[in-house]
PDB file of C-alpha atoms in Angstrom:
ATOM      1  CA  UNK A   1      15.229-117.408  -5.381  1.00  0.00           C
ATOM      2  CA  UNK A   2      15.873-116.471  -1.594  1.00  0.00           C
ATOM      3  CA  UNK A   3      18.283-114.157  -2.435  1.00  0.00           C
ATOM      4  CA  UNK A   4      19.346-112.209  -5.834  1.00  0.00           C
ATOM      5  CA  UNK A   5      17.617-111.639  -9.164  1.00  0.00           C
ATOM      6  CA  UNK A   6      14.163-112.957 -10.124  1.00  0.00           C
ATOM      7  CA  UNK A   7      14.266-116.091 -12.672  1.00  0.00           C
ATOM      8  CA  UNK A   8      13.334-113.638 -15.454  1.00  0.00           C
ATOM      9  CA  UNK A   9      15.293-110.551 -14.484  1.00  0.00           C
ATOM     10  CA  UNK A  10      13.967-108.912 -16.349  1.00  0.00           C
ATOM     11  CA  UNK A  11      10.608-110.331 -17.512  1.00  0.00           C
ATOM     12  CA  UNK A  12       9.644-107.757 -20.296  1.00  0.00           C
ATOM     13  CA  UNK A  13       6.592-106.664 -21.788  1.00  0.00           C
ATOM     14  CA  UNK A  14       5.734-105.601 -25.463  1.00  0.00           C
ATOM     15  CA  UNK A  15       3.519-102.428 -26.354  1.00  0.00           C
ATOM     16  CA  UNK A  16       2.646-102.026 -29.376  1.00  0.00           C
ATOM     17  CA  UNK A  17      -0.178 -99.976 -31.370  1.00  0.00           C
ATOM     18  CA  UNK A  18      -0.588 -97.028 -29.052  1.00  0.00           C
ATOM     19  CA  UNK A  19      -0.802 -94.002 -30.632  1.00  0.00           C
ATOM     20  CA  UNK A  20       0.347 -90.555 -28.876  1.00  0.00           C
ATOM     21  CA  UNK A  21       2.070 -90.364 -25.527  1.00  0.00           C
ATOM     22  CA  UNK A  22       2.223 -91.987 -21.932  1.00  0.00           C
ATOM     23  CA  UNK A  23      -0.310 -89.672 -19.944  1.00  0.00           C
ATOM     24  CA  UNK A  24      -0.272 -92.315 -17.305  1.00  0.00           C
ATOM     25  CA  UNK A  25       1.377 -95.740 -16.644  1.00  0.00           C
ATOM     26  CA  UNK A  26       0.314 -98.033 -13.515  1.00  0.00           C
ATOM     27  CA  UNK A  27       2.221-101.420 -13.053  1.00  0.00           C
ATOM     28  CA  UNK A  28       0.412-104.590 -11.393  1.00  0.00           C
ATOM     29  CA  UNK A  29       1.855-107.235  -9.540  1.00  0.00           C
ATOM     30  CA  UNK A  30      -0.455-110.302 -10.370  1.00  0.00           C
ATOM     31  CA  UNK A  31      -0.668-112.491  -7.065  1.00  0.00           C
ATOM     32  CA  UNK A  32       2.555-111.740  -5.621  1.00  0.00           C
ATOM     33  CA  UNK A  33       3.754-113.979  -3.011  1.00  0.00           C
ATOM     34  CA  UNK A  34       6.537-113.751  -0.511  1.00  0.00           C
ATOM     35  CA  UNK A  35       7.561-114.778   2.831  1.00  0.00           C
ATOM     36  CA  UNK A  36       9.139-111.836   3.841  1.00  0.00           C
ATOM     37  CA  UNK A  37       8.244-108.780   0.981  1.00  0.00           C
ATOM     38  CA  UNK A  38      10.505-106.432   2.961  1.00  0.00           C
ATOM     39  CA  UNK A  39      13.689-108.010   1.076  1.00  0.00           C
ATOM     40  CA  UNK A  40      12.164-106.694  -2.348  1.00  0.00           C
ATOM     41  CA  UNK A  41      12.887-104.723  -4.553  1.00  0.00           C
ATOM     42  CA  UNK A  42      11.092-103.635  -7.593  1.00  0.00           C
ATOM     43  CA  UNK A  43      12.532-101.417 -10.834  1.00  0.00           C
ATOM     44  CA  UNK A  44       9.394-100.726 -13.671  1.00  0.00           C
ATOM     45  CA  UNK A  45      11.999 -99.599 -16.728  1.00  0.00           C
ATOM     46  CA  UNK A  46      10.130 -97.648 -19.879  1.00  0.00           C
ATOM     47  CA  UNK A  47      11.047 -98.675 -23.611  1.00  0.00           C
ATOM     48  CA  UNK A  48      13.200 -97.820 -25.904  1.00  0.00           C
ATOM     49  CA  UNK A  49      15.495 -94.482 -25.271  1.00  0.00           C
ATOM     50  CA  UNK A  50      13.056 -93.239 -23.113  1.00  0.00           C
ATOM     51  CA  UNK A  51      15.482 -94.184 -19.778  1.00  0.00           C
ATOM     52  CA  UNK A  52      12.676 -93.547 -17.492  1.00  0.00           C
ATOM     53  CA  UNK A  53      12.803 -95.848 -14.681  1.00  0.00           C
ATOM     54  CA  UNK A  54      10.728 -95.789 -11.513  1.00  0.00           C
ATOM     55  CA  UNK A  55      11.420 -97.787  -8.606  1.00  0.00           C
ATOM     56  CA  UNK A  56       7.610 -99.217  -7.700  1.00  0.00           C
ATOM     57  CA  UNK A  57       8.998-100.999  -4.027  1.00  0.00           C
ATOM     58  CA  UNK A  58      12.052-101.436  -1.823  1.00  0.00           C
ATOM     59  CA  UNK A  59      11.796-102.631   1.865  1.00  0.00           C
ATOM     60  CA  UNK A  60       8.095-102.596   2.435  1.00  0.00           C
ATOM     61  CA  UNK A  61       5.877-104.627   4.926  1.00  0.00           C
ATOM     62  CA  UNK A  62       8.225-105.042   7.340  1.00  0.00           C
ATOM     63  CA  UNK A  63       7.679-108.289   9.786  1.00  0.00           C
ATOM     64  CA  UNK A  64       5.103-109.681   7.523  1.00  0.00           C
ATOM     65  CA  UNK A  65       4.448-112.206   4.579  1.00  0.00           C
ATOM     66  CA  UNK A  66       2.326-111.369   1.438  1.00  0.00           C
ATOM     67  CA  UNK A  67      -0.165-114.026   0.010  1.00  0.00           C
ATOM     68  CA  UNK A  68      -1.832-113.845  -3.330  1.00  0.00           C
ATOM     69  CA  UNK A  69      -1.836-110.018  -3.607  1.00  0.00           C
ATOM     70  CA  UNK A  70      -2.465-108.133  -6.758  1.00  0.00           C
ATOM     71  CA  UNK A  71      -0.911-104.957  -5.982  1.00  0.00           C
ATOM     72  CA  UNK A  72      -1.351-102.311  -8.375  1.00  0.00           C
ATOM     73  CA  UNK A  73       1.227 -99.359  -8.148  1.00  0.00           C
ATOM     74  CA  UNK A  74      -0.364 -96.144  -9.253  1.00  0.00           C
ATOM     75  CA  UNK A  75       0.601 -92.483  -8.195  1.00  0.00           C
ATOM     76  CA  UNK A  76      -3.224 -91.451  -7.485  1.00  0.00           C
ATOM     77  CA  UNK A  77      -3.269 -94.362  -4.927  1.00  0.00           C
ATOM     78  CA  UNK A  78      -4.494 -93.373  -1.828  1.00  0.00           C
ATOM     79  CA  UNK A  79      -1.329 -94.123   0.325  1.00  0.00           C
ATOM     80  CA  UNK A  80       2.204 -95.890  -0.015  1.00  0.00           C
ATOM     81  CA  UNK A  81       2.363 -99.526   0.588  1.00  0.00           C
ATOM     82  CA  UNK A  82       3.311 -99.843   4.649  1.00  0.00           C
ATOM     83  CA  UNK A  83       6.428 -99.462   5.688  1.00  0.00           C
ATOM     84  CA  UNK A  84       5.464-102.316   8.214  1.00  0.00           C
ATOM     85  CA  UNK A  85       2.306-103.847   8.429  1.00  0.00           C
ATOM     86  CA  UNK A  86       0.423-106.244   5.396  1.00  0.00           C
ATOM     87  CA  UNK A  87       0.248-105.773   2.205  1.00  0.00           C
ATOM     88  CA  UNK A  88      -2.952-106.326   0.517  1.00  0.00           C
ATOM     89  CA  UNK A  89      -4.551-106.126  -2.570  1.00  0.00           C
ATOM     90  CA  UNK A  90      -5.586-102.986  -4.173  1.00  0.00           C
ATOM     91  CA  UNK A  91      -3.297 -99.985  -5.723  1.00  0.00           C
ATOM     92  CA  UNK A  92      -0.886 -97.960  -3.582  1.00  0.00           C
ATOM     93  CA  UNK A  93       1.844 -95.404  -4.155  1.00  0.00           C
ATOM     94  CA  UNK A  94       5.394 -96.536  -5.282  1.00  0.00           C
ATOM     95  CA  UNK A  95       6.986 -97.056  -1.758  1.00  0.00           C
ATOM     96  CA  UNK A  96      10.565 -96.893  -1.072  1.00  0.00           C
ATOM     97  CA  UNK A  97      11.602 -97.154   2.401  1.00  0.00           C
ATOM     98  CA  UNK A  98      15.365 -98.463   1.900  1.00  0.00           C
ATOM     99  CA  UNK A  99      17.755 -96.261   3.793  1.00  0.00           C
ATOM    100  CA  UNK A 100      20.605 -96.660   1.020  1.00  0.00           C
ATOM    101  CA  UNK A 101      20.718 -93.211  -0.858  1.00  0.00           C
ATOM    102  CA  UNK A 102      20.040 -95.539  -3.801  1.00  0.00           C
ATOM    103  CA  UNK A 103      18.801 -99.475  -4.468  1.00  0.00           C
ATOM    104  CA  UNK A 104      21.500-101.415  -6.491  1.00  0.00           C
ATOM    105  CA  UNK A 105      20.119-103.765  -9.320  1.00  0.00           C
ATOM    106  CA  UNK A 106      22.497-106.108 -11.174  1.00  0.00           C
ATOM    107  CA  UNK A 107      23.062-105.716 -14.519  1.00  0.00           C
ATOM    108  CA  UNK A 108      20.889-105.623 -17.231  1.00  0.00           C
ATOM    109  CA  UNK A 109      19.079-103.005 -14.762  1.00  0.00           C
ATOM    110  CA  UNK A 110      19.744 -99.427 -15.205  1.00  0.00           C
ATOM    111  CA  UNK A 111      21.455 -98.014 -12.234  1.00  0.00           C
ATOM    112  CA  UNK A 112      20.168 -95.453  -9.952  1.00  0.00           C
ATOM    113  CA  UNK A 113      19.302 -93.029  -8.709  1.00  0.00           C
ATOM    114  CA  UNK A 114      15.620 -94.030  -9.070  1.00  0.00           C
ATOM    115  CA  UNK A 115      12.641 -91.767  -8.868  1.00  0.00           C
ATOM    116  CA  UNK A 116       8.750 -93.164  -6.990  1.00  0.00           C
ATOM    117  CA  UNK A 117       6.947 -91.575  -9.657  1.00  0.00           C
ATOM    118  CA  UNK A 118       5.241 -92.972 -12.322  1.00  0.00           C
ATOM    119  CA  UNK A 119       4.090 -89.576 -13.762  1.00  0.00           C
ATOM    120  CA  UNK A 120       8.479 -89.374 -14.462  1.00  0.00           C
ATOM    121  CA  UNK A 121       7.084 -91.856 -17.609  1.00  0.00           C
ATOM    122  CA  UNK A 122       4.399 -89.109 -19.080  1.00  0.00           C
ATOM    123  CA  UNK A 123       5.629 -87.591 -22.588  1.00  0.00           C
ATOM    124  CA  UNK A 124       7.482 -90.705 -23.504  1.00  0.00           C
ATOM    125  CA  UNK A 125       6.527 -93.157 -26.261  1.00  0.00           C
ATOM    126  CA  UNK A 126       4.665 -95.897 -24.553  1.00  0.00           C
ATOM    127  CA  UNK A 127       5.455 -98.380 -28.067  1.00  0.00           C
ATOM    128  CA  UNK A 128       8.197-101.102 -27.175  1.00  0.00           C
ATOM    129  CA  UNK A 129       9.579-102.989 -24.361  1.00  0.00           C
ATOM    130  CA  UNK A 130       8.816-101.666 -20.975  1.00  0.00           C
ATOM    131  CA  UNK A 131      11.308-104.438 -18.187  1.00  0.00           C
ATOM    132  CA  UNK A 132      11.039-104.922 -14.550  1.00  0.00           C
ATOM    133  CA  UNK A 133      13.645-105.851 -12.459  1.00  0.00           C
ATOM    134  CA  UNK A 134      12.465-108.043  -9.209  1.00  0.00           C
ATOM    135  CA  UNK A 135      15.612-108.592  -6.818  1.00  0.00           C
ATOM    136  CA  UNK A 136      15.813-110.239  -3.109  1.00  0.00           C
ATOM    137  CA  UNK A 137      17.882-108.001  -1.414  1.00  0.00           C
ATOM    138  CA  UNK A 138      18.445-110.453   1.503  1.00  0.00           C
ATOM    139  CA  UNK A 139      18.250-114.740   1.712  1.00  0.00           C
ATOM    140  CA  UNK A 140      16.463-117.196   3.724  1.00  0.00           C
ATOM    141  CA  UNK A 141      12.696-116.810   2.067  1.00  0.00           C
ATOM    142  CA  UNK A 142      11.467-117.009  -1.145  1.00  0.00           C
ATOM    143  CA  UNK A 143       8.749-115.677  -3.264  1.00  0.00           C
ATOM    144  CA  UNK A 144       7.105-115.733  -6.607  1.00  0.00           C
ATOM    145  CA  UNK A 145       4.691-113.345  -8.931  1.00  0.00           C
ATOM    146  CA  UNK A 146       2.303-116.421 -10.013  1.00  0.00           C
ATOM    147  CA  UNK A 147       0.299-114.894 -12.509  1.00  0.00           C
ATOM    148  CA  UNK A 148       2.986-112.199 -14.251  1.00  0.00           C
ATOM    149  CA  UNK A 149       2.824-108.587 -14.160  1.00  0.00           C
ATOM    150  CA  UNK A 150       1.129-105.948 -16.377  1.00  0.00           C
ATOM    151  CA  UNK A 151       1.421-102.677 -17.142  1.00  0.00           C
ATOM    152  CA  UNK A 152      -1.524-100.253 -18.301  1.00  0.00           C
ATOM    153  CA  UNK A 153      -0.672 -96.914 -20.241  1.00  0.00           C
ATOM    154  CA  UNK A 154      -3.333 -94.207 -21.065  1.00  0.00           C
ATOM    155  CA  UNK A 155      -1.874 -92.126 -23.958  1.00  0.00           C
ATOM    156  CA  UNK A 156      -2.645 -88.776 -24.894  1.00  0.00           C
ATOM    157  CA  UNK A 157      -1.809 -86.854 -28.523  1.00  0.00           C
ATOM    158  CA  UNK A 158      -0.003 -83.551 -27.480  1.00  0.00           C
ATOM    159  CA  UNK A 159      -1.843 -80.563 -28.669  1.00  0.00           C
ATOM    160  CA  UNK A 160      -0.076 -78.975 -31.770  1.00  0.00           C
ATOM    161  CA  UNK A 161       2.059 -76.060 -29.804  1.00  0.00           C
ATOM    162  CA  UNK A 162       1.515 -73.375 -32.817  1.00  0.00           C
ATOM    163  CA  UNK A 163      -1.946 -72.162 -31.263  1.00  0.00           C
ATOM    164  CA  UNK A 164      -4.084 -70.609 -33.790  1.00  0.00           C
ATOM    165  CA  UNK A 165      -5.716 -67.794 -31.672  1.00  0.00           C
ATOM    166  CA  UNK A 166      -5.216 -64.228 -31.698  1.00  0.00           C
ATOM    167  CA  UNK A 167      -5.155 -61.834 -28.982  1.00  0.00           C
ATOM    168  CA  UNK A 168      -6.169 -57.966 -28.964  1.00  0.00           C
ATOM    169  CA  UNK A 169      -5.167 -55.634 -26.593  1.00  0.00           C
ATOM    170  CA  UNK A 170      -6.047 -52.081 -26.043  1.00  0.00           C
ATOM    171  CA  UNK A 171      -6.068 -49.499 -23.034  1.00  0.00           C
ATOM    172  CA  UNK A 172      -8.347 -46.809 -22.153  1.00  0.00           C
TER     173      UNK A 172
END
């Protein structure tokens, strides 16, 4: 809509079959669309009890429109989306340049304080139903995610913390 929540707020995706932990999560917005991107706002939410939540974009690309973008969020991007300026495809940093001390999503979203980093997600189970919240902040343009969003987790098994090696010590 121009203003408010996204028509599935939040649109949800299953995980299932992944064995160990998140070692890294990236989010992708599949040909986003908007005539003015600096009204969004953008919660990723993990699954289950984990209640990780990382805010991928607030108030970016001031003064501009985005067409057709996939825009992966990933925290080894090389740079934040702009502050001002386009936003094209390719992966960035989760950018938040709201001056609020905090975004405010309507419910079902968890409320803030929100972190801009993904890595906040390693350690957690990656199995269930990771949510993200899309809101217009602000009316009079509209936008749309045409092809859906995913999210990609690498896992990794922790390393059994009862080390079996032995040290030996001795002074001369």
């Amino acid at each position: 809509p121009s203003i408010g929540m996204a028509t599935n707020y939040p649109s949800t995706i299953t995980v299932s079959g992944v064995t160990g932990q998140v070692g890294k999560v990236t989010a992708t917005l599949n040909n986003l669309n908007h005539s003015y991107p600096h009204d969004l706002d953008v919660l990723l939410v993990g699954p289950g009890q984990s209640h990780v939540k990382a805010l991928l974009m607030s108030h970016a690309a001031y003064g501009t429109t985005v067409s057709n973008a996939f825009v992966t969020f990933d925290d080894a991007a090389a740079s934040p989306l702009p502050a001002s300026g386009q936003i094209t495809s390719g992966s960035w940093q989760p950018s938040d340049y709201d001056s609020l001390p905090f975004n405010t999503f309507s419910n079902p979203a968890p409320q803030g304080p929100y972190s801009t980093a993904l890595a906040d997600f390693n350690g957690v189970d990656p199995t269930g139903t990771w949510s993200l919240y899309i809101l217009d902040d602000s009316g009079g343009d509209d936008g749309i995610v045409s092809n859906g969003w995913s999210v990609a987790v690498t896992s990794v098994t922790p390393v059994n913390q009862l080390a079996d090696v032995g040290l030996l010590a001795s002074t001369s």
